[in-house]
Structure formats: C-alpha cells, structure tokens
XYZ file of C-alpha atoms in Angstrom:
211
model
C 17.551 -20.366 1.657
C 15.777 -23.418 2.535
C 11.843 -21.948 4.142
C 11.707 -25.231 6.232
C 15.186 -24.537 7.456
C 14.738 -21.188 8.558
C 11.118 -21.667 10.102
C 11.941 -25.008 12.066
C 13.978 -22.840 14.133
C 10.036 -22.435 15.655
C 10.478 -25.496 17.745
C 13.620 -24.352 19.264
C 14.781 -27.668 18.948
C 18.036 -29.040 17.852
C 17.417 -28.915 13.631
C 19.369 -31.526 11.746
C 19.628 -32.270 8.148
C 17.469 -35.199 8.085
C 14.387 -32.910 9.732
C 15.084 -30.623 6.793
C 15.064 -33.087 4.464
C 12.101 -35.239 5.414
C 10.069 -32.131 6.394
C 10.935 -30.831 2.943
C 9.604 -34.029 1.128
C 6.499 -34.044 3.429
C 5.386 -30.080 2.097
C 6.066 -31.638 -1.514
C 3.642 -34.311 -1.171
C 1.118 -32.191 0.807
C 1.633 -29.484 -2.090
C 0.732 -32.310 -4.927
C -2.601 -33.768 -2.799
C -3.844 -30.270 -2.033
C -3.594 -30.021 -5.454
C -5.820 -31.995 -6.676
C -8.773 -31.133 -4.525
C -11.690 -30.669 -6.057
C -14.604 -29.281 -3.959
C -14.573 -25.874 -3.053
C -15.563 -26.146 0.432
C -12.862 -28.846 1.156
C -10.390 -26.310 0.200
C -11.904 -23.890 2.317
C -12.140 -25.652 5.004
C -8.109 -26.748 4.396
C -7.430 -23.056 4.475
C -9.036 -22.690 7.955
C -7.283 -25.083 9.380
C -3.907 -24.097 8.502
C -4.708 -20.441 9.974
C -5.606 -22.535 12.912
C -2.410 -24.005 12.645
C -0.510 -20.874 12.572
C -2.530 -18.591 15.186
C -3.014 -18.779 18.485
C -1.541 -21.496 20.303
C -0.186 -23.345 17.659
C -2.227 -26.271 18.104
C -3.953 -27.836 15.165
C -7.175 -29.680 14.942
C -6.722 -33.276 15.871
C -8.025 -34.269 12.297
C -5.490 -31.775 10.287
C -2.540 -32.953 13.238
C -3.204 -36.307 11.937
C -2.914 -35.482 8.049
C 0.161 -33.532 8.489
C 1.546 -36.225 10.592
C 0.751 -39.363 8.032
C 2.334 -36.751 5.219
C 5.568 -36.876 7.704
C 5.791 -40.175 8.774
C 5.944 -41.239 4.915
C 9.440 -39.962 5.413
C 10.068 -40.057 9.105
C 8.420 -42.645 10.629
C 8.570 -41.617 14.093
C 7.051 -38.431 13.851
C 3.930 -37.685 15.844
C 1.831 -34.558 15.795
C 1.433 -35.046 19.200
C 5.064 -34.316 20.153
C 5.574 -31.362 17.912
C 2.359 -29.725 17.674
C 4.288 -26.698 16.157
C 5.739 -28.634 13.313
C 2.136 -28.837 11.853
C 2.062 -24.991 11.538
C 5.240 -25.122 10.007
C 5.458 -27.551 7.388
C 1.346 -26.337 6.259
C 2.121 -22.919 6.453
C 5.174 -23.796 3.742
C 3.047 -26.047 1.514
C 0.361 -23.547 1.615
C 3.180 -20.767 0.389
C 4.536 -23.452 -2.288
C 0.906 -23.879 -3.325
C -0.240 -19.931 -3.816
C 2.471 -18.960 -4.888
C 2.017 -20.751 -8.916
C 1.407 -17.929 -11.782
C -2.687 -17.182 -11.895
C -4.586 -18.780 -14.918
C -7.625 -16.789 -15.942
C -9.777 -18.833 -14.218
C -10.050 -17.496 -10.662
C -11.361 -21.253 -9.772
C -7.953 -22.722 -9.214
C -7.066 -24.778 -5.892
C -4.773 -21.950 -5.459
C -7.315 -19.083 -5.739
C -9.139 -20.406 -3.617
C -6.654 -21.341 -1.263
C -5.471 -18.278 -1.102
C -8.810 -16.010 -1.025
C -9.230 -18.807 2.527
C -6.032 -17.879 4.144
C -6.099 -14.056 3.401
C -9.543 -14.259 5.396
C -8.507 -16.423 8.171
C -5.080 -14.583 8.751
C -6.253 -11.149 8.519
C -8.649 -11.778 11.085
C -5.813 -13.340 13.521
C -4.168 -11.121 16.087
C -0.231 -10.761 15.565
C 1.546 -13.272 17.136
C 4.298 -12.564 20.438
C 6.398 -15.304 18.992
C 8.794 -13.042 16.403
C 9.748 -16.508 14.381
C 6.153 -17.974 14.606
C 4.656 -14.498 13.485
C 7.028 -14.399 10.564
C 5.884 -17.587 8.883
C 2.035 -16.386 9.506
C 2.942 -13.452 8.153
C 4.802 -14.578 5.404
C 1.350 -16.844 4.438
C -0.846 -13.857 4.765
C 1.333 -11.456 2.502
C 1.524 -14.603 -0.094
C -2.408 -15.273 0.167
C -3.090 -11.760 0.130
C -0.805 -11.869 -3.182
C -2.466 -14.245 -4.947
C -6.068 -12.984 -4.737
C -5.381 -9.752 -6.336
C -2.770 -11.635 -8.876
C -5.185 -14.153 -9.548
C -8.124 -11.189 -9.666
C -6.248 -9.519 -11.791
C -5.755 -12.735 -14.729
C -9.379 -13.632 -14.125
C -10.261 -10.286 -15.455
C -8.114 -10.067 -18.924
C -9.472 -10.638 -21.472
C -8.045 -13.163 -23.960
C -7.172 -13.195 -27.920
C -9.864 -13.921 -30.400
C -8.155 -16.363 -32.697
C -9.794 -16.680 -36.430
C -11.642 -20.151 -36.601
C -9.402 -22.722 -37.387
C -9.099 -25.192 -40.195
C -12.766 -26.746 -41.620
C -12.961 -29.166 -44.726
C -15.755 -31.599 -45.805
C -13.971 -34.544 -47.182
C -16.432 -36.248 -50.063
C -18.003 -39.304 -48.448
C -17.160 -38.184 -44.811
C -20.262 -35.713 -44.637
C -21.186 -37.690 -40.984
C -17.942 -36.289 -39.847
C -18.782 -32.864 -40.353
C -20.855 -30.974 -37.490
C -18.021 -32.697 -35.197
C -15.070 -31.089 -37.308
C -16.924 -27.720 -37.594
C -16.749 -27.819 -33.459
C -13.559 -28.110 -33.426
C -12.462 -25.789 -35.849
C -14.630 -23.156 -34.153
C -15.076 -23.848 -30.409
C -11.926 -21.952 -29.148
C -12.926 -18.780 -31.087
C -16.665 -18.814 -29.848
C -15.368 -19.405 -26.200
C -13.444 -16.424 -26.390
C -15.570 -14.161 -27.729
C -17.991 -15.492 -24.573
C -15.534 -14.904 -21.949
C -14.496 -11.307 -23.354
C -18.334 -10.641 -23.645
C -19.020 -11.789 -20.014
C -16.418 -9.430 -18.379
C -17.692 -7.269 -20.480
C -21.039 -7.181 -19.378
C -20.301 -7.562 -16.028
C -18.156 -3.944 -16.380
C -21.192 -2.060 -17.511
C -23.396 -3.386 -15.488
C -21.402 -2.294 -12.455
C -20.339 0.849 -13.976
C -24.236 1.499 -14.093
C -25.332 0.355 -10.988
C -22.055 2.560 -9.304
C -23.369 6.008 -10.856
C-alpha cells in the first residue's frame, strides 16, 4: 500500500491520483537531498522540524513550509504550503520513514543515524495526538526512528573481519612506488584491527568504571 496514499487521507480532502503521484515524487527527491547532508547539526535541526511538522498543530516552520513546498511544486506547480499546512507533515514524515528506514552501516555517523537518533528525541517528547490518522503517521516515524538507533547501535558495535594483508611486490626499478603499494596492500587490515581494538577498549573501560 502506497504510505502517501493512506496518510493524505490527513487532509480530509478529496485524494486523486495525481496528488499521489506528485506527492510521491516530491518524498523521493526530499529523500535523495536529505541525503546528502553533511553537517551534523543541519540534520538535527531537519529532524526537529519535521517533529514540528507532525505535533501539535500541524503547522510547520515557515522556512521548512517553504522547502517542502519548492520539493512539491517541482511536480505540482500550484501547490502552496500555505493552503495545506498538513501536507508538510505528511509528505516529511514519509521521506523521513523512506530515509531511516536503509540497513545500518557500522558507522553510526550516517544521515540516517542521525536522523533518526533526532526524531526518536523530538517525538518521544510530543504528547499523543487526538487526530487518530495524524497520530498514526507520528507514530509510525517514532517507532521507525526509534528502530533505527538501536539497529544502527547495534552495527556500530560489531566488530568486523580481519582480512590477511593483501598482495605486496617490489617490481625492480619501481622501488619509488613502494611505501605507496605497501599502503595499500595493508591499510584495510590495520583499520580493522583499530576499529575492533577501539570497541574493545571502550567495553572494558565501561565494564570497569560500572563495577
């Protein structure tokens, strides 16, 4: 079932196919920008205002109204935030889902992570909504950024495989070439055994510090 189909039903307007569709393509596009953010408290600051979004009164900031709205208008171009102040709740809260809900790296740095971590905090700290339909979609963000923290906890913890070093030669008359092939042949081994020794430390010392 199409999320946008079910959760425009918010508006209690009449829903047509083209809404669907051009809503659809507008989370697509927000979920490929968001993406590529970069600076952590940009994303942190995205995740507040979608809780702000979906809480309350529905109303969004006039600066995140006016990002979801240029996001629509690509595809319907007589959209306006203005009108359909609900809309804004509705098509962020369903990127935001799209976005969280990718398989963890190991990393715990990820757009999503950190996404995610945002939104469990601003949610959880948002009364339930009155609104059954509007409460389902913040509901449904919470549970799916509450998700991905512990998921994405979880992979940033493991520990990863220790591969042998990998090919080196020394090729007579190429000696200059050598420190820079030795790298490569042994950087992915060395990073791992960093990583696995970092968690590890990190363990004992809070296994020592918690007796």
């Amino acid at each position: 079932m199409n999320a946008i189909a079910t959760h425009m039903r918010i508006t209690n307007l009449q829903v047509t196919n083209e809404d669907v569709d051009t809503r659809t393509a507008a989370v697509s596009d927000l979920v490929a920008t968001w993406g590529k953010l970069k600076d952590t408290e940009t994303i942190i600051a995205k995740g507040a205002a979608i809780a702000e979004a979906l809480g309350g009164a529905g109303t969004p900031s006039a600066v995140f109204g006016v990002e979801i709205e240029g996001a629509v208008q690509a595809h319907a171009s007589a959209f306006l935030h203005s009108e359909r102040p609900l809309e804004v709740g509705i098509i962020a809260g369903t990127a935001a889902i799209e976005l969280i809900s990718t398989t963890p790296g190991n990393s715990g740095w990820a757009v999503a992570d950190i996404l995610g971590t945002a939104l469990w905090l601003a949610l959880s700290f948002q009364p339930a909504l009155e609104d059954v339909k509007r409460e389902a979609l913040r509901s449904s963000v919470l549970e799916t950024a509450r998700g991905r923290s512990t998921s994405g906890a979880e992979a940033a913890r493991q520990r990863v495989a220790v591969n042998d070093f990998g090919e080196f030669t020394i090729t007579a008359g190429e000696e200059v070439k050598a420190p820079a092939s030795f790298k490569k042949a042994t950087t992915a081994t060395i990073e791992a055994l960093r990583r696995n020794a970092a968690l590890d430390r990190e363990e004992l010392d809070f296994l020592w510090w918690s007796q």
